Amino acid sequence: MLELQGIGIGQGVAVGRVLRMPEPLPEPVDTRSTLDPDAELARATTSMHVVAEDLEARGERAGGTAQEVLEAQAMMAEDPSLIDEVTARLHKHQTAERAVFEAFSAFRDQLLALGGYLAERAADLDDVAQRVIADLAGLPAPGVPDPAEPFVLVARDLAPADTALLDLTKVLGLITIDGGPTSHTAILAREKSIVAIVGTHAAAQLADGDEVIIDAANGIVLVAPTDKQIADARARIAARAARALAPIGPGKLADGTSVPLLANLGSADGAERAVALGAEGVGLFRTEFLFLDSTSAPTVLQQQGEYERMLRAFPGKKVVVRALDAGADKPLAFLNDADEENPALGLRGLRALRASEDILREQLTALAEAAKTTEADVWVMAPMVSTVEEADYFTTLAHDLGLKTAGVMVEVPSAALMADRILAHTDFASIGTNDLTQYTLAADRMLGTVAGFQDPWHPAVLRLVGEVGAAGAQAGKPVGVCGEAAADPLLAVVLVGLGATTLSMSAAALADVRASLADFTLEQARHLAAAALSADGAASARAAATAIAHSYTSSDPSSTAPTVLTHPERGTQK
Ligand code: PEP
Ligand code: MG
């Protein structure tokens, strides 16, 4: 039995035999073309067009986020500057295959050099190039194998076109060797609830027919598992399926304490599914996702339309809208296109908005107008706030422009440590654990080499969450959590134990978190939190909380923990 580490997407478990994605097409040889450049150009543009149309058609079949991704890929296939690059190479008498290969590779390298969100699109471009070259060579497009039996797919990384159309009656789970938690593979897998684990470098050694268990919750792949491990995994699969069928009610603890469960959304497209999965509102509307491709700032009217679409999906419900979070992994050309040495520590979030205050004012105005025309309870918050002065600036401006509930995200340790002072100026706080972890552990969230530090279970992160929770309780103001940590069912309980009053996550995680909260009372959640806070590191915090959780769920659910580890300075939180 062998255990491979990766980054689990969601909480699923899958058992099955491996089938590897076929290797990519070989690099086209660099020989002089026997055709004239115009004839080669006709071949190249025809194939690029065929591929664009095929991607468009796949997008229409898939719908949702997948459609957006595939349409973006279709545009790459016929991008005029790429065609110019190809043409220039054809005039040097390259074959169409070689010219396409070289032109796409050059663009891909540029994306990789830009890093962050754009670098993660490099795999999308590679896939388009492979499809065009396959069409030129008269070969089938590279893609997912289609055997008679269900299987676990192992791939270096999966193109959006393949992820979007995976036959879920055949593909039991997905393991990728490359790719990070924000790659398109991960985003689409999360949206389609595919059991997946990405960035599993050691999976390169898996061979067709190997039996594996994918345990996404724990980020591991077990190779050649024992019978007992297979039986345990099957029991977890059955329990999860039963939970998915359970009636959907509001989020609450075993003692009835209400913990509203909200959805993280990037556009109104996911709203219907989120409502169907029981989202009680939106805890994080990432408005910058609407404008990632815009070169100029969106107009007030354009924004108002987008915001109204989202708000209309949640009548009478809370929708927390985040002001544009530009910078680092989410560059917005119209807000900050400066070349910064350390963009995560640069002019991002509220800092960038303040530097272009007109854009911030227009966004808040558009939102206030949208709020007037719908019945949603609109809250607004600023990203990447690091001082009390910034918090006061933002909430005052939002109130002045007609938004009645305004707050800030707590993503920077300074904001967590000053939460009591910040909450004196704001209506609420929402903890972004993705960035809070990045800044607390000084580990770039986009960098695979330091991914091991990016664990929100780390007691340093939890202590900061506890500071904010305690400040919220003291001030009588809501404290939400909207980072990925809220989607981890056991960590969600710990966050509530630390004082979080609402949790917001990708909609696919709602069922698991709802079920987990229902297993514990508030007192028990506080015991779990105290145990995690007392640990030395992320792994031991998780282990301590798991052990105590197990002692509750495997015996009398109303019992208290046999041994509660108390934090030397804080004691257990009551
Ligand atoms: C976070 O940082 O936790 C967060 C929710 O914001 P984003 O992931 O969009 O930076
Ligand atoms: Mg953030």
XYZ file of C-alpha atoms in Angstrom, residues 37-553:
517
model
C 3.000 29.567 -47.564
C -0.521 30.499 -48.713
C -1.532 26.863 -49.049
C -0.111 26.135 -45.588
C -1.944 29.177 -44.201
C -5.214 27.915 -45.652
C -4.613 24.552 -43.940
C -3.777 26.219 -40.623
C -6.723 28.637 -40.562
C -9.149 25.887 -41.613
C -8.017 23.664 -38.739
C -8.076 26.564 -36.278
C -11.631 27.311 -37.340
C -12.698 23.657 -37.086
C -11.292 23.489 -33.555
C -12.952 26.778 -32.544
C -16.317 25.512 -33.774
C -15.841 22.173 -32.011
C -15.017 23.948 -28.721
C -18.045 26.233 -29.104
C -20.275 23.196 -29.697
C -18.841 21.408 -26.644
C -19.481 24.559 -24.623
C -23.116 24.664 -25.668
C -23.545 21.024 -24.650
C -21.875 21.567 -21.279
C -23.460 24.940 -20.283
C -22.596 26.946 -17.118
C -19.041 27.868 -16.241
C -17.784 25.194 -18.651
C -19.376 27.033 -21.534
C -17.572 30.258 -20.601
C -14.254 28.428 -20.364
C -14.726 26.633 -23.683
C -15.802 29.827 -25.423
C -12.638 31.498 -24.164
C -10.662 28.578 -25.594
C -12.515 28.851 -28.915
C -11.416 32.494 -29.054
C -7.816 31.470 -28.375
C -8.012 29.065 -31.349
C -8.710 31.945 -33.730
C -6.914 34.736 -31.920
C -5.717 37.218 -34.592
C -2.309 37.732 -32.985
C -1.771 33.967 -32.919
C -2.726 33.764 -36.586
C -0.165 36.545 -37.268
C 2.484 34.536 -35.430
C 1.615 31.407 -37.416
C 1.664 33.348 -40.715
C 5.115 34.789 -39.978
C 6.458 31.269 -39.455
C 4.804 29.921 -42.607
C 6.630 32.570 -44.590
C 9.838 31.013 -43.313
C 8.576 27.789 -45.000
C 7.607 25.922 -41.871
C 4.793 23.380 -42.094
C 1.418 24.437 -40.675
C 1.829 21.843 -37.894
C 5.220 23.213 -36.834
C 4.139 26.857 -37.152
C 1.062 26.251 -34.964
C 3.173 24.397 -32.423
C 5.770 27.163 -32.187
C 3.326 30.081 -32.190
C 1.158 28.576 -29.453
C 4.223 27.579 -27.410
C 5.515 31.164 -27.523
C 2.184 32.499 -26.217
C 2.063 29.814 -23.589
C 5.522 30.799 -22.323
C 4.381 34.416 -22.088
C 1.401 33.385 -19.964
C 3.606 31.287 -17.705
C 5.989 34.217 -17.262
C 3.094 36.432 -16.165
C 2.356 33.967 -13.359
C -0.785 33.730 -11.195
C -4.211 33.387 -12.781
C -2.818 33.836 -16.294
C -0.213 31.100 -15.861
C -2.979 28.681 -14.966
C -4.502 29.366 -18.416
C -1.354 27.950 -20.095
C -2.822 24.436 -19.980
C -5.893 25.739 -21.830
C -3.693 27.081 -24.617
C -1.698 23.830 -24.851
C -4.919 21.932 -25.309
C -6.038 24.196 -28.155
C -2.663 23.743 -29.894
C -2.900 19.949 -29.593
C -6.378 19.988 -31.082
C -5.314 22.127 -34.043
C -2.245 19.957 -34.719
C -4.352 16.778 -34.483
C -6.825 18.210 -36.990
C -3.997 19.156 -39.355
C -2.547 15.673 -39.094
C -5.936 14.004 -39.551
C -5.688 12.411 -36.092
C -8.439 12.218 -33.464
C -8.430 15.124 -30.991
C -6.556 14.188 -27.829
C -9.032 13.278 -25.165
C -10.385 11.065 -22.419
C -10.368 7.287 -23.060
C -13.781 5.626 -23.326
C -13.579 2.000 -22.106
C -16.631 -0.135 -21.233
C -15.916 -0.188 -17.487
C -15.904 2.765 -15.067
C -12.389 3.986 -14.208
C -10.290 6.527 -12.310
C -8.752 8.952 -14.783
C -5.098 9.910 -14.289
C -3.827 12.808 -16.400
C -0.948 15.251 -16.314
C -3.549 18.027 -16.316
C -6.952 18.001 -17.902
C -8.074 20.499 -20.509
C -11.320 22.332 -19.782
C -12.829 20.781 -22.910
C -12.239 17.337 -21.420
C -13.218 18.155 -17.830
C -16.460 19.777 -18.928
C -17.649 16.754 -20.848
C -16.440 13.951 -18.578
C -18.950 11.101 -18.626
C -19.658 10.867 -14.911
C -21.203 7.404 -15.256
C -17.744 6.226 -16.382
C -15.259 8.468 -14.600
C -15.290 7.553 -10.916
C -12.682 10.127 -10.022
C -9.885 12.248 -11.365
C -6.216 12.495 -10.390
C -3.985 15.091 -11.996
C -0.221 15.184 -11.724
C 0.041 18.942 -12.322
C -2.457 21.711 -11.672
C -3.242 23.685 -8.560
C -6.399 24.350 -6.574
C -7.313 27.271 -8.822
C -6.642 25.590 -12.185
C -9.642 25.197 -14.457
C -9.569 21.466 -13.833
C -10.122 22.157 -10.144
C -12.768 24.824 -10.724
C -14.794 22.642 -13.086
C -14.337 19.511 -10.983
C -15.667 21.401 -7.975
C -18.613 22.688 -9.961
C -19.471 19.249 -11.356
C -18.870 17.540 -7.978
C -16.266 15.219 -9.524
C -14.183 13.377 -6.940
C -10.812 14.912 -7.708
C -7.318 15.440 -6.445
C -4.894 17.738 -8.262
C -1.155 18.415 -8.101
C -0.453 14.768 -7.166
C 3.130 14.738 -8.456
C 3.798 11.105 -7.526
C 0.784 9.965 -9.588
C 3.149 9.938 -12.578
C 4.126 6.446 -11.407
C 0.540 5.065 -11.568
C -0.117 2.512 -14.316
C -3.287 1.408 -16.095
C -5.146 -1.123 -13.942
C -3.709 -0.011 -10.561
C -6.416 -0.038 -7.906
C -6.696 3.246 -5.973
C -8.813 5.077 -3.430
C -9.125 8.837 -3.934
C -9.733 10.531 -0.586
C -10.233 14.170 -1.546
C -11.090 15.298 1.982
C -7.643 14.239 3.175
C -5.804 15.041 -0.075
C -4.460 11.506 -0.563
C -4.536 8.685 -3.075
C -4.112 5.179 -1.636
C -2.514 2.808 -4.128
C -3.211 -0.955 -3.800
C -5.447 -0.447 -0.749
C -6.273 -3.251 1.691
C -9.737 -4.861 1.745
C -10.485 -3.032 4.977
C -9.567 0.344 3.422
C -11.783 -0.404 0.424
C -14.687 -1.354 2.698
C -14.223 1.862 4.739
C -14.088 3.945 1.575
C -17.260 2.335 0.230
C -19.012 3.029 3.533
C -17.998 6.709 3.267
C -19.259 6.864 -0.331
C -22.629 5.406 0.763
C -22.899 7.772 3.751
C -22.154 10.765 1.538
C -24.744 9.670 -1.039
C -27.324 9.323 1.758
C -26.461 12.824 3.014
C -26.928 14.295 -0.445
C -30.494 12.924 -0.419
C -31.269 14.259 3.055
C -33.778 17.116 3.157
C -32.078 20.495 2.817
C -32.672 22.814 5.760
C -30.884 25.851 7.117
C -27.403 25.379 8.569
C -27.467 24.701 12.283
C -25.587 22.925 15.034
C -26.915 19.906 16.930
C -28.190 22.202 19.704
C -30.108 24.334 17.190
C -27.593 27.221 17.063
C -28.132 28.811 13.664
C -25.136 28.979 11.303
C -26.424 30.297 7.960
C -24.690 28.598 5.030
C -24.020 30.886 2.090
C -22.520 30.480 -1.370
C -19.389 31.978 -2.938
C -20.281 33.057 -6.473
C -18.459 34.816 -9.311
C -21.533 35.602 -11.402
C -25.285 35.039 -11.373
C -24.806 31.931 -13.537
C -24.223 29.694 -10.527
C -27.074 31.204 -8.478
C -29.787 28.733 -9.443
C -27.655 25.717 -8.550
C -26.561 27.332 -5.285
C -30.196 27.901 -4.287
C -31.036 24.300 -5.240
C -28.199 23.107 -2.999
C -29.619 25.103 -0.101
C -27.541 28.300 -0.135
C -29.228 30.685 2.277
C -27.768 33.674 0.462
C -24.396 34.741 -0.918
C -21.484 35.248 1.464
C -18.997 36.323 -1.196
C -19.864 37.708 -4.614
C -16.459 38.041 -6.328
C -17.304 40.971 -8.616
C -13.835 41.089 -10.182
C -14.565 37.749 -11.889
C -17.080 39.604 -14.072
C -14.422 41.902 -15.474
C -11.185 39.867 -15.686
C -11.016 40.313 -19.449
C -12.003 44.001 -19.524
C -9.361 46.495 -20.556
C -11.394 49.516 -19.444
C -13.501 49.995 -16.323
C -17.092 48.746 -16.693
C -19.740 51.474 -16.743
C -22.182 52.025 -13.892
C -25.030 50.736 -16.061
C -23.116 47.638 -17.127
C -22.329 46.855 -13.505
C -25.842 47.581 -12.336
C -27.180 45.018 -14.810
C -24.795 42.322 -13.571
C -25.522 43.043 -9.903
C -29.279 43.057 -10.424
C -29.063 39.654 -12.093
C -27.389 38.248 -8.978
C -29.603 40.045 -6.460
C -32.809 38.924 -8.174
C -31.844 35.295 -7.549
C -31.903 35.887 -3.771
C -35.080 37.804 -2.851
C -35.221 38.480 0.884
C -31.783 36.861 1.327
C -28.435 38.316 2.254
C -25.979 38.925 -0.610
C -22.507 40.082 0.427
C -20.910 41.843 -2.523
C -17.179 42.316 -2.507
C -15.772 45.448 -4.112
C -13.375 44.664 -6.978
C -10.403 42.688 -5.648
C -7.725 43.460 -8.219
C -4.086 42.493 -8.096
C -1.800 39.494 -7.637
C -3.608 36.395 -8.943
C -6.557 38.429 -10.286
C -5.094 41.265 -12.374
C -7.591 43.847 -13.641
C -5.858 45.892 -16.312
C -8.013 48.957 -15.653
C -7.215 49.052 -11.919
C -3.564 48.170 -11.586
C -1.292 47.129 -14.412
C 1.912 48.185 -12.660
C 4.752 45.728 -12.774
C 5.273 44.941 -9.094
C 7.989 42.792 -7.605
C 5.630 41.284 -4.992
C 2.087 41.863 -6.294
C 0.438 40.053 -3.353
C 2.034 42.679 -1.119
C 1.388 45.515 -3.531
C -1.366 47.790 -4.692
C -4.166 45.218 -4.519
C -7.696 45.041 -3.132
C -8.848 48.214 -1.400
C -5.439 49.827 -1.949
C -5.913 49.665 -5.744
C -9.511 50.886 -5.460
C -8.444 53.855 -3.392
C -5.804 54.735 -5.958
C -8.644 54.904 -8.532
C -11.387 56.195 -6.286
C -13.682 57.017 -9.221
C -13.900 53.329 -10.035
C -14.723 52.489 -6.416
C -17.382 55.202 -6.255
C -18.920 53.979 -9.510
C -19.046 50.428 -8.273
C -20.704 51.380 -4.992
C -23.163 53.616 -6.863
C -24.044 50.810 -9.286
C -24.581 48.458 -6.358
C -26.742 50.923 -4.425
C -28.878 51.419 -7.542
C -29.183 47.657 -8.075
C -30.138 47.221 -4.425
C -33.052 49.637 -4.859
C -34.602 47.569 -7.643
C -34.470 44.155 -5.920
C -35.515 42.599 -2.637
C -32.156 41.131 -1.648
C -30.524 42.291 1.578
C -27.357 43.822 0.094
C -24.147 43.978 2.123
C -20.877 45.283 0.720
C -17.318 44.658 1.825
C -13.791 45.694 0.900
C -10.997 43.203 0.135
C -7.435 43.246 1.488
C -7.931 45.740 4.296
C -4.953 46.103 6.598
C -5.674 49.140 8.804
C -8.479 50.613 10.895
C -8.257 53.790 8.844
C -8.952 51.833 5.635
C -11.924 50.105 7.256
C -13.343 53.448 8.348
C -12.714 54.981 4.917
C -14.548 52.189 3.101
C -17.569 51.884 5.366
C -18.053 55.663 5.510
C -17.912 55.896 1.711
C -20.296 52.950 1.227
C -22.794 54.397 3.718
C -22.532 57.832 2.080
C -23.286 56.306 -1.301
C -26.451 54.653 -0.010
C -25.387 51.157 1.071
C -26.673 50.474 4.552
C -24.557 47.466 5.561
C -20.826 47.809 4.966
C -17.881 45.844 6.278
C -14.433 44.547 5.476
C -12.698 41.300 4.732
C -10.165 40.140 7.264
C -7.402 38.678 5.112
C -4.312 40.341 6.535
C -3.000 39.449 10.015
C -2.959 43.133 11.019
C -6.701 43.339 10.406
C -7.330 40.208 12.475
C -5.229 41.520 15.357
C -7.041 44.881 15.213
C -10.487 43.327 14.715
C -11.960 44.952 17.826
C -10.966 48.408 16.585
C -12.009 47.624 13.005
C -15.434 46.399 14.089
C -15.963 49.682 15.910
C -16.108 51.280 12.438
C -17.837 48.570 10.383
C -21.132 46.672 10.409
C -19.514 43.252 10.022
C -16.322 41.387 9.146
C -15.786 38.456 6.800
C -12.642 36.366 7.125
C -10.945 35.369 3.873
C -8.919 32.395 5.021
C -7.220 31.885 1.643
C -5.357 35.164 1.868
C -5.183 35.128 5.661
C -3.276 31.831 5.420
C -1.039 33.158 2.643
C -0.112 36.254 4.646
C 0.177 34.539 8.035
C 2.453 31.761 6.808
C 4.208 34.007 4.245
C 3.488 31.478 1.499
C 2.293 32.606 -1.952
C -1.044 30.849 -2.488
C -0.268 30.360 -6.197
C 3.108 28.740 -5.684
C 3.152 24.944 -5.703
C 6.561 24.783 -4.017
C 5.185 26.337 -0.807
C 1.731 24.754 -0.970
C 2.556 22.792 2.181
C 2.378 26.037 4.188
C -1.012 26.933 2.729
C -3.067 25.097 5.328
C -5.802 27.020 7.143
C -5.713 24.425 9.927
C -2.486 26.048 11.091
C -3.032 27.212 14.691
C -1.526 30.613 13.794
C -4.396 31.138 11.351
C -6.917 29.742 13.815
C -5.700 32.064 16.580
C -6.285 35.021 14.266
C -9.760 33.722 13.407
C -10.371 33.428 17.152
C -9.375 37.082 17.630
C -11.931 38.181 15.056
C -14.619 35.862 16.451
C -14.082 37.193 19.973
C -14.150 40.810 18.738
C -17.386 40.120 16.831
C -19.027 38.578 19.897
C -17.907 41.525 22.034
C -19.259 44.077 19.564
C -22.391 42.053 18.785
C -21.513 42.143 15.060
C -21.539 39.284 12.548
C -18.282 37.542 11.598
C -18.453 35.373 8.495
C -15.850 33.084 6.973
C -15.755 33.000 3.179
C -12.407 31.364 2.352
C -12.066 27.744 1.245
C -11.575 26.729 4.894
C -15.336 27.020 5.399
C -15.796 24.213 2.854
C -13.853 21.716 4.985
C -16.585 20.038 7.063
C -14.593 19.568 10.259
C -12.747 22.873 10.009
C -16.147 24.528 9.537
C -17.119 23.279 13.015
C -13.853 24.627 14.434
C -14.473 28.023 12.788
C -17.895 28.190 14.429
C -16.230 27.252 17.714
C -13.905 30.218 17.168
C -16.819 32.600 16.744
C -17.796 32.536 13.049
C -21.514 33.304 12.773
C -21.952 32.394 9.062
C -19.983 30.250 6.601
C -19.721 30.805 2.860
C -18.314 28.314 0.345
C -18.598 26.934 -3.176
C -22.127 25.533 -3.458
C -20.904 21.969 -4.016
C -19.569 21.889 -0.428
C -22.827 22.934 1.266
C -24.257 19.431 1.866
C -21.130 18.070 3.577
C -20.721 21.143 5.782
C -24.426 21.176 6.701
C -24.225 17.526 7.762
C -21.055 18.058 9.755
C -22.411 21.068 11.693
C -25.471 19.046 12.638
C -23.216 16.542 14.447
C -21.901 18.980 17.092
C -23.241 21.370 19.723
C -21.755 24.834 20.159
C -20.009 23.678 23.299
C -18.487 20.755 21.427
C -17.448 23.043 18.558
C -15.613 25.200 21.107
C -13.855 22.138 22.501
C -12.731 21.172 18.994
C -11.482 24.718 18.450
C -9.580 24.737 21.739
C -7.876 21.467 20.823
C -6.852 22.782 17.403
C -5.565 26.058 18.877
C -3.295 24.179 21.270
C -1.525 22.202 18.553
C 1.958 22.903 17.218
C 1.073 22.850 13.546
C -1.621 22.291 10.934
C -1.436 18.505 10.853
C -1.560 18.125 14.610
C -4.406 20.661 14.870
C -6.418 18.635 12.384
C -5.535 15.408 14.189
C -6.494 16.832 17.592
C -9.846 18.104 16.350
C -10.498 14.834 14.506
C -9.809 12.764 17.622
C -12.204 14.808 19.740
C -14.834 14.857 16.994
C -14.579 11.091 16.766
C -15.101 10.753 20.505
C -18.378 12.693 20.171
C -19.767 11.121 17.041
